[in-house]
Coordinates of C-alpha atoms in Angstrom, one line a residue:
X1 CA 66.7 95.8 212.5
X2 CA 66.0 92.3 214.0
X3 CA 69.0 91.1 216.5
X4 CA 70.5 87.9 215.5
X5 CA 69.4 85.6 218.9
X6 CA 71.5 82.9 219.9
X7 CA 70.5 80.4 222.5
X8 CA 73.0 78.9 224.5
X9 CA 71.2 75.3 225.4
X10 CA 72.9 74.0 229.2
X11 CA 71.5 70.9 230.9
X12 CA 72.6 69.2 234.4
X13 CA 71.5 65.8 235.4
X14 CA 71.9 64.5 238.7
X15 CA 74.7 62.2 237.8
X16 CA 76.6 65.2 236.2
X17 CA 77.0 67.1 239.5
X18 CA 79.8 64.7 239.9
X19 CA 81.7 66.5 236.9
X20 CA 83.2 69.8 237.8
X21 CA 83.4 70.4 233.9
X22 CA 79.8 70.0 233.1
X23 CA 78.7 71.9 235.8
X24 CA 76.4 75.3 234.8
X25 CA 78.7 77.8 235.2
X26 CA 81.4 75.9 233.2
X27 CA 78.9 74.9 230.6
X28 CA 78.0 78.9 230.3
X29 CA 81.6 79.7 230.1
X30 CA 82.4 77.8 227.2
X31 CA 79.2 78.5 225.3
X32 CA 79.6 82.4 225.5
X33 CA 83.5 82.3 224.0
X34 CA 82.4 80.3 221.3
X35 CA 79.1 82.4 220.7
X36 CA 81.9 85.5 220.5
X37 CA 84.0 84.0 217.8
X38 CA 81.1 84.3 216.0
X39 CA 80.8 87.0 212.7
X40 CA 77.3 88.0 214.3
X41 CA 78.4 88.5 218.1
X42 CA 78.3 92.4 217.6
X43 CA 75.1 92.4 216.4
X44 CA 73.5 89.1 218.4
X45 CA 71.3 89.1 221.4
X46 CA 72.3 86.1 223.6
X47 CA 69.2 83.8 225.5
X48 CA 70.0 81.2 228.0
X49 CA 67.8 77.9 228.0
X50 CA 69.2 76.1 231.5
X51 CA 67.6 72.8 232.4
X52 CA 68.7 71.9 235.9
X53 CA 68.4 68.3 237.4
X54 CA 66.6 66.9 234.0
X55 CA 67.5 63.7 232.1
X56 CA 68.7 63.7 228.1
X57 CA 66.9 61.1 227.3
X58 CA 63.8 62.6 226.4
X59 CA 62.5 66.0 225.6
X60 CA 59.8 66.7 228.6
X61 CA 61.9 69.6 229.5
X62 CA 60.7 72.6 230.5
X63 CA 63.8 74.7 228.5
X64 CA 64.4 73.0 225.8
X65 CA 60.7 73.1 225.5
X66 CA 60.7 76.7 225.6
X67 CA 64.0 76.8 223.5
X68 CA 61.7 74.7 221.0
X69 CA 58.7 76.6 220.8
X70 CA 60.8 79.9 220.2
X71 CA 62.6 78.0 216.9
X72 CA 59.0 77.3 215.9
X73 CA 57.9 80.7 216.4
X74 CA 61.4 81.6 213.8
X75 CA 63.0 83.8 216.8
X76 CA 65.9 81.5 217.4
X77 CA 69.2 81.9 215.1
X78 CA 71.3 80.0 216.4
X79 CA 71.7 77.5 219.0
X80 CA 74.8 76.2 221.0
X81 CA 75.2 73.3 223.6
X82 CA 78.5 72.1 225.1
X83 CA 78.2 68.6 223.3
X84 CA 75.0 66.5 221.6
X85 CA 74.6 64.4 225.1
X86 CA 73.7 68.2 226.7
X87 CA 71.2 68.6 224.0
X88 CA 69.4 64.9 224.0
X89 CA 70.7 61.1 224.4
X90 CA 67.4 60.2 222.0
X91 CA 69.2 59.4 219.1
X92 CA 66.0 59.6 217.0
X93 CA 64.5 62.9 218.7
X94 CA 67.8 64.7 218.5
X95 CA 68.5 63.9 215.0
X96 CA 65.5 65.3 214.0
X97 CA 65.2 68.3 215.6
X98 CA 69.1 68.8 214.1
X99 CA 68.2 67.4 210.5
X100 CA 64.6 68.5 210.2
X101 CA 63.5 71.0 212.3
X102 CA 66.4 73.5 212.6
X103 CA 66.6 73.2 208.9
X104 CA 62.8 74.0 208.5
X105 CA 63.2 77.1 210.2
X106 CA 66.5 78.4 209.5
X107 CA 68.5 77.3 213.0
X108 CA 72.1 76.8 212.8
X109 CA 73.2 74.3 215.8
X110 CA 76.4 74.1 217.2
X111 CA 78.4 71.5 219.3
X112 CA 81.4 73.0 221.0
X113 CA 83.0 69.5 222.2
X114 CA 81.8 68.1 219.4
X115 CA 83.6 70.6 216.8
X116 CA 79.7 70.3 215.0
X117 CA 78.1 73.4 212.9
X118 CA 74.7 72.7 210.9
X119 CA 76.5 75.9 209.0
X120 CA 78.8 73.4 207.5
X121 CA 77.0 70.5 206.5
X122 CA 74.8 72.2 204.4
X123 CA 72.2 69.3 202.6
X124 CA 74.2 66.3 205.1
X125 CA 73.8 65.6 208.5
X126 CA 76.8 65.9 209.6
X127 CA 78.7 62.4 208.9
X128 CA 78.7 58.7 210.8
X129 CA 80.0 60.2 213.6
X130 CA 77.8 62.4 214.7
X131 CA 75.3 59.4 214.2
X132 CA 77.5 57.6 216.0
X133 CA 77.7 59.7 218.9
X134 CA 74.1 60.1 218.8
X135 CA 74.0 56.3 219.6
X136 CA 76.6 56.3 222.0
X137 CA 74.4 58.7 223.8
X138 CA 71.7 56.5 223.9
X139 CA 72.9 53.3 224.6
X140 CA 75.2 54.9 228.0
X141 CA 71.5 55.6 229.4
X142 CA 69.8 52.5 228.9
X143 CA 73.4 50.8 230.0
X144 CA 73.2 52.6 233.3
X145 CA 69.1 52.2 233.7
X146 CA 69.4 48.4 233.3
X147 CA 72.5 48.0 235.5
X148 CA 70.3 50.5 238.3
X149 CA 67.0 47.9 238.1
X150 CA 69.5 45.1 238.4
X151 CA 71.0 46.0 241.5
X152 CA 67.9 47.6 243.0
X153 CA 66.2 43.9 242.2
X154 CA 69.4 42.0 243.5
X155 CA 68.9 43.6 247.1
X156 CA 65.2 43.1 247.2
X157 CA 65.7 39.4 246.5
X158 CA 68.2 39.9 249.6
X159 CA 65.2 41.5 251.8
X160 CA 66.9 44.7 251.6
X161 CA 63.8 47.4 251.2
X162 CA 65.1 50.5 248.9
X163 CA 62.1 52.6 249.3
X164 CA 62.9 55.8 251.9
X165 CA 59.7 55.1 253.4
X166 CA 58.1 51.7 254.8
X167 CA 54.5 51.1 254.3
X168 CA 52.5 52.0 257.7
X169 CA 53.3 49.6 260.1
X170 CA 56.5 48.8 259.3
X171 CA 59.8 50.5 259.9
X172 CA 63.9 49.9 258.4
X173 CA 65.8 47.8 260.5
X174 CA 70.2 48.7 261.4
X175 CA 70.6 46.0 258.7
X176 CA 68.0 47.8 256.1
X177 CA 65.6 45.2 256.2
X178 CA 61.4 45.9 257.1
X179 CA 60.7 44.7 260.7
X180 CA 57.4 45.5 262.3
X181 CA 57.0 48.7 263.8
X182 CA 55.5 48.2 267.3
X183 CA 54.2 51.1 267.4
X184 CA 51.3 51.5 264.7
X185 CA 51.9 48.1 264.0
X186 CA 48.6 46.5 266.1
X187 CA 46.4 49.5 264.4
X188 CA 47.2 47.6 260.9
X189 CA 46.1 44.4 262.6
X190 CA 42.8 46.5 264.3
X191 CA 42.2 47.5 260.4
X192 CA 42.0 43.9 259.3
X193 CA 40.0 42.4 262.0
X194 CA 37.4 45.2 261.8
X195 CA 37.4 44.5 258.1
X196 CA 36.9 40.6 258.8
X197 CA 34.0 41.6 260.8
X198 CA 32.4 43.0 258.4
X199 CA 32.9 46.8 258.6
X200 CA 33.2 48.9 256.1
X201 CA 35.8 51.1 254.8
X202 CA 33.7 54.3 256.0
X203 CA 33.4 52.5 259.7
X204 CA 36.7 51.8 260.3
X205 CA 37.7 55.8 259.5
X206 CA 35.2 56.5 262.1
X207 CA 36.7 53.8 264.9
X208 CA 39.9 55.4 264.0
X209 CA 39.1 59.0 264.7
X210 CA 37.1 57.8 267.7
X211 CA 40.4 56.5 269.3
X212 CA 42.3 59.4 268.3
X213 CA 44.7 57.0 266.1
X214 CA 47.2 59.5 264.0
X215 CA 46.8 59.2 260.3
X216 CA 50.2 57.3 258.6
X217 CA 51.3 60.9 257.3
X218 CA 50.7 62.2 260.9
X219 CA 52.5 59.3 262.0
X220 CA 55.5 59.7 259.8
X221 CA 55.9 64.1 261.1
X222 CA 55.9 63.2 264.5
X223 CA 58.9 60.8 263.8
X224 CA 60.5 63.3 262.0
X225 CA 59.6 62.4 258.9
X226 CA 57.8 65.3 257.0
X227 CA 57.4 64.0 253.2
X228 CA 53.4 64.7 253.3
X229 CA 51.7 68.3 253.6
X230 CA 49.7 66.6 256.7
X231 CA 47.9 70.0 257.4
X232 CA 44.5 69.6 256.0
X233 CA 44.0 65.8 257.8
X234 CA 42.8 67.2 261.4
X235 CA 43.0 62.8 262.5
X236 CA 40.7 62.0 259.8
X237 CA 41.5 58.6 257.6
X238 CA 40.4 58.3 254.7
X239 CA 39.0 55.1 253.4
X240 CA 41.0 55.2 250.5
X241 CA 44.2 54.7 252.8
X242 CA 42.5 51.8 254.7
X243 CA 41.4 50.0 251.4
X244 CA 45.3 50.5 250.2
X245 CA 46.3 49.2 253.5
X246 CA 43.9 46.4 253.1
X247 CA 44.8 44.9 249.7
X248 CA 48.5 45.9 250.2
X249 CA 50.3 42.0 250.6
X250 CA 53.1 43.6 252.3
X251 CA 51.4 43.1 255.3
X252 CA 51.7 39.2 255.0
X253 CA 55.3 39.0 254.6
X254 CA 54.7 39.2 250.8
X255 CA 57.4 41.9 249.0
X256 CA 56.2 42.2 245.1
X257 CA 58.1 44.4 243.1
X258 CA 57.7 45.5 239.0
X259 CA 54.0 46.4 239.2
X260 CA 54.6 49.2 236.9
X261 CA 57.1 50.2 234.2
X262 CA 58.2 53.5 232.7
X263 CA 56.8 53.8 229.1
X264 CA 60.2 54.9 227.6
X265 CA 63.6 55.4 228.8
X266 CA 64.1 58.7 231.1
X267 CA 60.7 59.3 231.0
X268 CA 58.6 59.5 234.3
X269 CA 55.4 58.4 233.2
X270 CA 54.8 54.7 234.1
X271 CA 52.0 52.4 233.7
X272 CA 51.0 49.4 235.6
X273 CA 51.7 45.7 234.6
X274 CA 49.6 43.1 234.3
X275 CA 49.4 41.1 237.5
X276 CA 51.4 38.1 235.7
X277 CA 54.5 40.4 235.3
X278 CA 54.8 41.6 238.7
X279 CA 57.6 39.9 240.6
X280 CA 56.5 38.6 244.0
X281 CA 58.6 37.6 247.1
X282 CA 57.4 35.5 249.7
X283 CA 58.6 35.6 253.2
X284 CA 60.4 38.8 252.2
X285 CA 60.0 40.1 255.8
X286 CA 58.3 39.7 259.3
X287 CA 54.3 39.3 258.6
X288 CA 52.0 42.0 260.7
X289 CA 49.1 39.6 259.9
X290 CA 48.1 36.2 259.0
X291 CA 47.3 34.8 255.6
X292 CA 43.9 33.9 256.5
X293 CA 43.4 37.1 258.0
X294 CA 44.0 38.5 255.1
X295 CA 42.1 36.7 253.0
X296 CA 39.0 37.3 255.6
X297 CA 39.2 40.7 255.4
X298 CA 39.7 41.0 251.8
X299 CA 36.7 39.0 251.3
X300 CA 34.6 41.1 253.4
X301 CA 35.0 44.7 252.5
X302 CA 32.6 46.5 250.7
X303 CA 34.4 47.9 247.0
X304 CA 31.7 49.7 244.7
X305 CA 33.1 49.2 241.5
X306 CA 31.0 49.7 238.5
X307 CA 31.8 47.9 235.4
X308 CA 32.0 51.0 232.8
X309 CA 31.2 53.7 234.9
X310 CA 30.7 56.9 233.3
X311 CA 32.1 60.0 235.3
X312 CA 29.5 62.0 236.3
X313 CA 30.0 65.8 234.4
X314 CA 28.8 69.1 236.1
X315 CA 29.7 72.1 235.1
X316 CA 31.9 72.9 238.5
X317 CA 33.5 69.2 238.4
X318 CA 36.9 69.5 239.8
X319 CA 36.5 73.2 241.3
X320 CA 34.7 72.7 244.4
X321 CA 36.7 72.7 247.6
X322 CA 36.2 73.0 250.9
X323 CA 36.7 76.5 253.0
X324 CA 38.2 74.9 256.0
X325 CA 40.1 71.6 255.3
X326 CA 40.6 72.2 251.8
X327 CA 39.4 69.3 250.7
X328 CA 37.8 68.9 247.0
X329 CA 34.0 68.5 247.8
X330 CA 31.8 65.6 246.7
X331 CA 28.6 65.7 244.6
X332 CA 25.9 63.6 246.5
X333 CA 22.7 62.6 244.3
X334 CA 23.9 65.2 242.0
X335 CA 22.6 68.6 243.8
X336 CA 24.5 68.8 247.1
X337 CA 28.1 69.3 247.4
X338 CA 29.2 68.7 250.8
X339 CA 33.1 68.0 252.7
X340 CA 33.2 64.4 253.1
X341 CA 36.4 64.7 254.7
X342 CA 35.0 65.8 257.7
X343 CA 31.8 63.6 258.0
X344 CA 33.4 61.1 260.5
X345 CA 34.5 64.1 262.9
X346 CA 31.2 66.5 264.2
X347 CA 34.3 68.6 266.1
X348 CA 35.9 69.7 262.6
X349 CA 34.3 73.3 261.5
X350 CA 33.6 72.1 258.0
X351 CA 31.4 69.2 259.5
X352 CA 27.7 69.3 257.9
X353 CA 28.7 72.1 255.1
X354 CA 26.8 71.7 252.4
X355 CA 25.3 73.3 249.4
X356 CA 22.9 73.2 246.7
X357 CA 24.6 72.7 242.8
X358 CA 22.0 74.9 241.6
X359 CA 22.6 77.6 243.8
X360 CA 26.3 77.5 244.0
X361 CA 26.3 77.7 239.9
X362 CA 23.9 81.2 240.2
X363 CA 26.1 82.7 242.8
X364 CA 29.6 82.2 240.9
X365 CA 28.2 84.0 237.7
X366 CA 26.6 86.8 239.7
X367 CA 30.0 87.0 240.7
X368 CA 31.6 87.1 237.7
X369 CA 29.2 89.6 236.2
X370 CA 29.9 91.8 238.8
X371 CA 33.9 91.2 239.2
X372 CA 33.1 92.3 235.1
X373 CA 31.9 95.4 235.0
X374 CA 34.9 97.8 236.3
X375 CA 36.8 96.5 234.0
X376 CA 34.7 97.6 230.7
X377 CA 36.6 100.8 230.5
X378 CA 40.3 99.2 229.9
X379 CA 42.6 101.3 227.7
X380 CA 44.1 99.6 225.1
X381 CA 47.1 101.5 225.1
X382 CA 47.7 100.9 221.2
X383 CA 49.2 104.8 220.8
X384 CA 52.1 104.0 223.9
X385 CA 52.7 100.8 222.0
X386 CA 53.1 102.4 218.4
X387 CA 55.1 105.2 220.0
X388 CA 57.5 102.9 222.2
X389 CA 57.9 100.6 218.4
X390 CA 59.1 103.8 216.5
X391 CA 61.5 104.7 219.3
X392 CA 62.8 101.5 219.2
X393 CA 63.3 101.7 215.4
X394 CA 65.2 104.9 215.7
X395 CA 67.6 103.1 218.6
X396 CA 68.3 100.5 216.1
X397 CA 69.1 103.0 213.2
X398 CA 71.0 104.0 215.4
X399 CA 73.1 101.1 216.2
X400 CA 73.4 100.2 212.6
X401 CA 74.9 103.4 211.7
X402 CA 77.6 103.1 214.0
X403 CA 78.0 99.5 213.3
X404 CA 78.5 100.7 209.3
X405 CA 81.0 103.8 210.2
X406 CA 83.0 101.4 212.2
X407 CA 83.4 99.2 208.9
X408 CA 84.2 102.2 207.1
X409 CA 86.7 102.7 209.3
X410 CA 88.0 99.4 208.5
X411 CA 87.9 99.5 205.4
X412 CA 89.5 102.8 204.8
X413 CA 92.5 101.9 207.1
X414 CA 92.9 98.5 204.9
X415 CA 92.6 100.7 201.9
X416 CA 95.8 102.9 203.3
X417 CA 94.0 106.1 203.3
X418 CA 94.4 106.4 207.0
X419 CA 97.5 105.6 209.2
X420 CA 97.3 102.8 212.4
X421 CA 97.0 105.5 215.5
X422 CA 94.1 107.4 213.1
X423 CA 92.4 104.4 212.9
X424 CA 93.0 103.4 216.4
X425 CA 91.6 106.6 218.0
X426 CA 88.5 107.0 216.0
X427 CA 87.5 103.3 216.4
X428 CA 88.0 103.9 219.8
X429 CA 85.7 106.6 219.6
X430 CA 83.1 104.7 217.8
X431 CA 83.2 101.7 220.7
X432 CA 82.4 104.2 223.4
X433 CA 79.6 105.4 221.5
X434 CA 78.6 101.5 220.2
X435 CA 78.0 100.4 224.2
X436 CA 76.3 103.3 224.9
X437 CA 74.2 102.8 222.1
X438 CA 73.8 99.6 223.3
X439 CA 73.1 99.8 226.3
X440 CA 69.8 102.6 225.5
X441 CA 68.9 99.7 223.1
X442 CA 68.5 97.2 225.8
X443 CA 66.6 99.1 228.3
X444 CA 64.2 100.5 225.2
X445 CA 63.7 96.4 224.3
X446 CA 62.7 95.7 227.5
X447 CA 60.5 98.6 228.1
X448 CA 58.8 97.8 224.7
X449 CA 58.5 94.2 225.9
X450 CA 56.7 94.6 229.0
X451 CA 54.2 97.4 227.3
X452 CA 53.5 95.1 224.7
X453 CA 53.3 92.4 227.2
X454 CA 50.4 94.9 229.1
X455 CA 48.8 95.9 225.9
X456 CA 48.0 91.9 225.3
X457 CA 46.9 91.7 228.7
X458 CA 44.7 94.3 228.3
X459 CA 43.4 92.9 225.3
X460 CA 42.3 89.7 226.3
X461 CA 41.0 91.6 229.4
X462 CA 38.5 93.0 227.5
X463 CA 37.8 89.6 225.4
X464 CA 36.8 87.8 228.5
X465 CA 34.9 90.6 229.9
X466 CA 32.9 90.5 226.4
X467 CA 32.6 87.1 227.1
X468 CA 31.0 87.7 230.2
X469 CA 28.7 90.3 228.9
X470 CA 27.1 87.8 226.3
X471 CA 26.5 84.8 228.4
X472 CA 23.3 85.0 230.3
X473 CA 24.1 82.0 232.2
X474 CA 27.3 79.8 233.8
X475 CA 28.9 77.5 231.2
X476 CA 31.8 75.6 231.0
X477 CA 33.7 77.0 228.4
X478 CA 33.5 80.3 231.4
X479 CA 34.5 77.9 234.6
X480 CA 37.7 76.7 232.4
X481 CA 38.7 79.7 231.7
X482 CA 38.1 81.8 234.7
X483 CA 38.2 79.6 237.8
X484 CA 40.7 77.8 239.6
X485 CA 38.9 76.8 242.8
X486 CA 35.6 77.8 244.3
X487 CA 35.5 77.5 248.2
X488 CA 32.7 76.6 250.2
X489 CA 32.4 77.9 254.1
X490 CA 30.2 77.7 256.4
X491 CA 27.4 79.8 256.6
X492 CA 26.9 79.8 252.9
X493 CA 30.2 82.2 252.4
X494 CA 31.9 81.1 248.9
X495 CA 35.1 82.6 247.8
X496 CA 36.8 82.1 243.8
X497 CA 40.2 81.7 242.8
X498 CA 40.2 83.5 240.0
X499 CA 42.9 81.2 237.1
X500 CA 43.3 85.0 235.8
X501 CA 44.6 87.3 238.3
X502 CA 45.8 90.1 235.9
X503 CA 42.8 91.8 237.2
X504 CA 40.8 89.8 239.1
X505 CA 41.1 89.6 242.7
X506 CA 40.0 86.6 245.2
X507 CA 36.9 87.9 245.8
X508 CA 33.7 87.1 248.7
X509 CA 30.4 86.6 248.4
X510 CA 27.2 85.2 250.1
X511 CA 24.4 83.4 249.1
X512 CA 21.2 83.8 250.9
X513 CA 20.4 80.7 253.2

């Protein structure tokens, strides 16, 4: 007997922490008394989907994605959400999940606030105010993201900087404006002159190092301020920093705002804007350096920028790292990897480690062939699968039974042919025996879940070890499925990061120098 599965569908923004009454445990509370007045509570098995901190105005959720893919799959019933803002503020997204695709797979969807049930608008879709309210929905959130951009623009125009953090060089004044910061800010200046002269992006890293000049993220933790993991930079710069620091206008008292937009409302994906579009203030702050400076230096770096450029593919591309610094290591003439992170500093323990493509590549599958081969003698367990099923079966035989007696009950007490207390004392009976029943079924469920869950395992255990045993050499269909990382140390020592750890372990191995 298949449960009837509701899913009770809660979502919190940030600006709903405000509101006591949308807040989780009041959204759960309301949710579960209405999934009780329901015909199929005593039979339903209740799943909670709970977004926490994510917008309604698009879908990139990760429960209501999950919520979604389990409709799809036909193991949702039922679904209930406080009101239609909880569920989406997308008027067209939400109306077609509630018009089309609930419909498609037989979901009933319910709006508490809303007093909304697909169950009674059978072939409608639910009247003009539900499509009003999807509206309403919609046009709150772009109401409130234009009025945020508008005052977020107004104090900019004001020299008011919004951002938490100021670009290197530059610090928040008492009055929240950018002042120089007199601290890093002649290393900027250093970075400009050096770049006037003619050095390049590489050199200046290495003058930078030489002098023992804290990265900006180094920087920023020793003033407290700890938003960057700074523990693989060991003082290194790297030259993409100093070539953002070099093209950044900021530095010349230029503020420009709107260089990228969001590609829909809510979402967090943005793109950039043509140059034409962005807005740019002049004499938004205190320069660090001059214009012609600026120009200077601009003019002189070295960018290698090739028109159409082609991305180099290998079959470890993106999976090489380094040991020490954990850095991703780069291809050079496409047969050495080596760290280029630590090329500027001889003192780091990564610095010089290298090795050949070719002979990485023959090491990882040896490897994996190896890693393989315990693991050819996996037991299915099919028979403690089938067995677990038919127990369950008989549990929910069971439950059924006890459900139909207690309707008999019912109906013979309707009928007259039993007396109140009668009834009253058996049904009592048959409640006791309906939890207990109950409560076996649960714990059975989940044990029969998590078996099957280690019987699939299992099973695509031995699929990729089949794999393995037909290939005679590395390929990349293996490396995407296999491999997270390889790491490179020194001494010719590799370790994989294994993307399956079911039975794969982090493992060592050497290749001979």
């Amino acid at each position: 007997m298949r449960n009837y599965v509701i899913a009770l569908y809660i979502r919190l923004s940030v600006e709903d922490f405000k509101t006591e009454s949308l807040s989780i445990p009041n959204q759960k509370l309301i949710l579960r008394e209405k999934a009780m007045s329901l015909p199929e509570w005593d039979n339903s098995e209740i799943l909670e989907f709970i977004d926490n901190g994510h917008t309604g105005t698009n879908f990139e959720r990760p429960a209501v994605q999950e919520l979604l893919t389990m409709v799809q799959a036909g193991k949702i019933n039922c679904i209930i959400v406080k009101d239609l803002s909880r569920f989406g503020r997308n008027s067209i997204e939400t109306g077609y999940f509630i018009e089309r695709v609930f419909p498609l797979y037989h979901t009933r969807f319910i709006s508490v606030s809303d007093d909304f049930d697909t169950a009674n608008f059978k072939g409608d879709t639910g009247g003009i105010d539900i499509a009003f309210k999807y509206l309403i929905s919609e046009c709150y959130s772009r109401d409130m993201s234009m009025k945020t951009k508008s005052a977020k623009y107004a104090k900019m125009r004001r020299g008011e900087y919004q951002s938490v953090i100021c670009p290197y060089g530059y610090r928040k004044s008492a009055d929240g404006r950018m002042e120089p910061d007199e601290d890093v800010a002649p290393n900027v200046q250093m970075i400009f002159q050096w770049a006037s002269e003619g050095n390049t992006a590489a050199e200046i890293t290495r003058r930078l190092y030489a002098m023992n000049i804290p990265t900006p993220g180094e920087y920023r933790k020793l003033k407290g301020k700890d938003y960057y993991n700074v523990s693989r930079t060991n003082g290194v710069w790297s030259t993409s920093t100093v070539l953002r620091i070099l093209e950044d206008q900021r530095y010349i008292g230029t503020y420009v705002i709107g260089k990228r937009k969001v590609k829909e409302i809510g979402s967090r994906h943005t793109q950039l804007k043509d140059e034409s579009e962005w807005f740019k203030i002049p004499n938004h702050h205190p320069a660090i350096v001059s214009v012609d400076l600026f120009e200077k230096a601009n003019a002189s770096i070295k960018r290698f920028s090739l028109l159409n450029k082609k991305p180099r593919d290998y079959l470890l591309r993106g999976k090489v790292f380094c040991g020490c610094c954990d850095h991703a290591m780069s291809l050079r003439n496409g047969a050495w990897f080596y760290c280029r992170h630590s090329e500027v500093a001889e003192t780091l323990p990564c610095h010089g480690v290298r090795i050949k493509m070719a002979d990485l590549e023959q090491v990882v599958f040896e490897t994996i062939r190896a890693q393989m081969c315990p693991a050819l003698g996996i037991d299915s367990n099919k028979d403690k699968l089938d067995l677990q099923t038919v127990q369950q079966a008989e549990h929910e035989e069971k439950l059924r039974s006890i459900q139909d007696s207690k309707r008999h009950l019912y109906e013979q007490y309707a009928l007259g042919e039993i007396d109140l207390e009668t009834y009253r004392t058996r049904k009592a009976v048959y409640d006791t025996e309906l939890v207990q029943a109950k409560n076996v079924h649960a714990v059975i469920t989940a044990q029969t879940k998590q078996i099957k869950s280690d019987y699939e395992i299992k099973l695509k255990q031995q699929e990729i070890v089949q794999e393995v045993g037909n290939a005679n050499i590395l390929t990349k269909a293996l490396i995407d499925r296999l491999i997270n990382k390889v790491y490179v140390f020194p001494g010719d020592r590799i370790e994989i990061e294994y993307a399956t750890q079911d039975f794969l372990e982090t493992k060592e191995s050497e290749k001979s120098s």
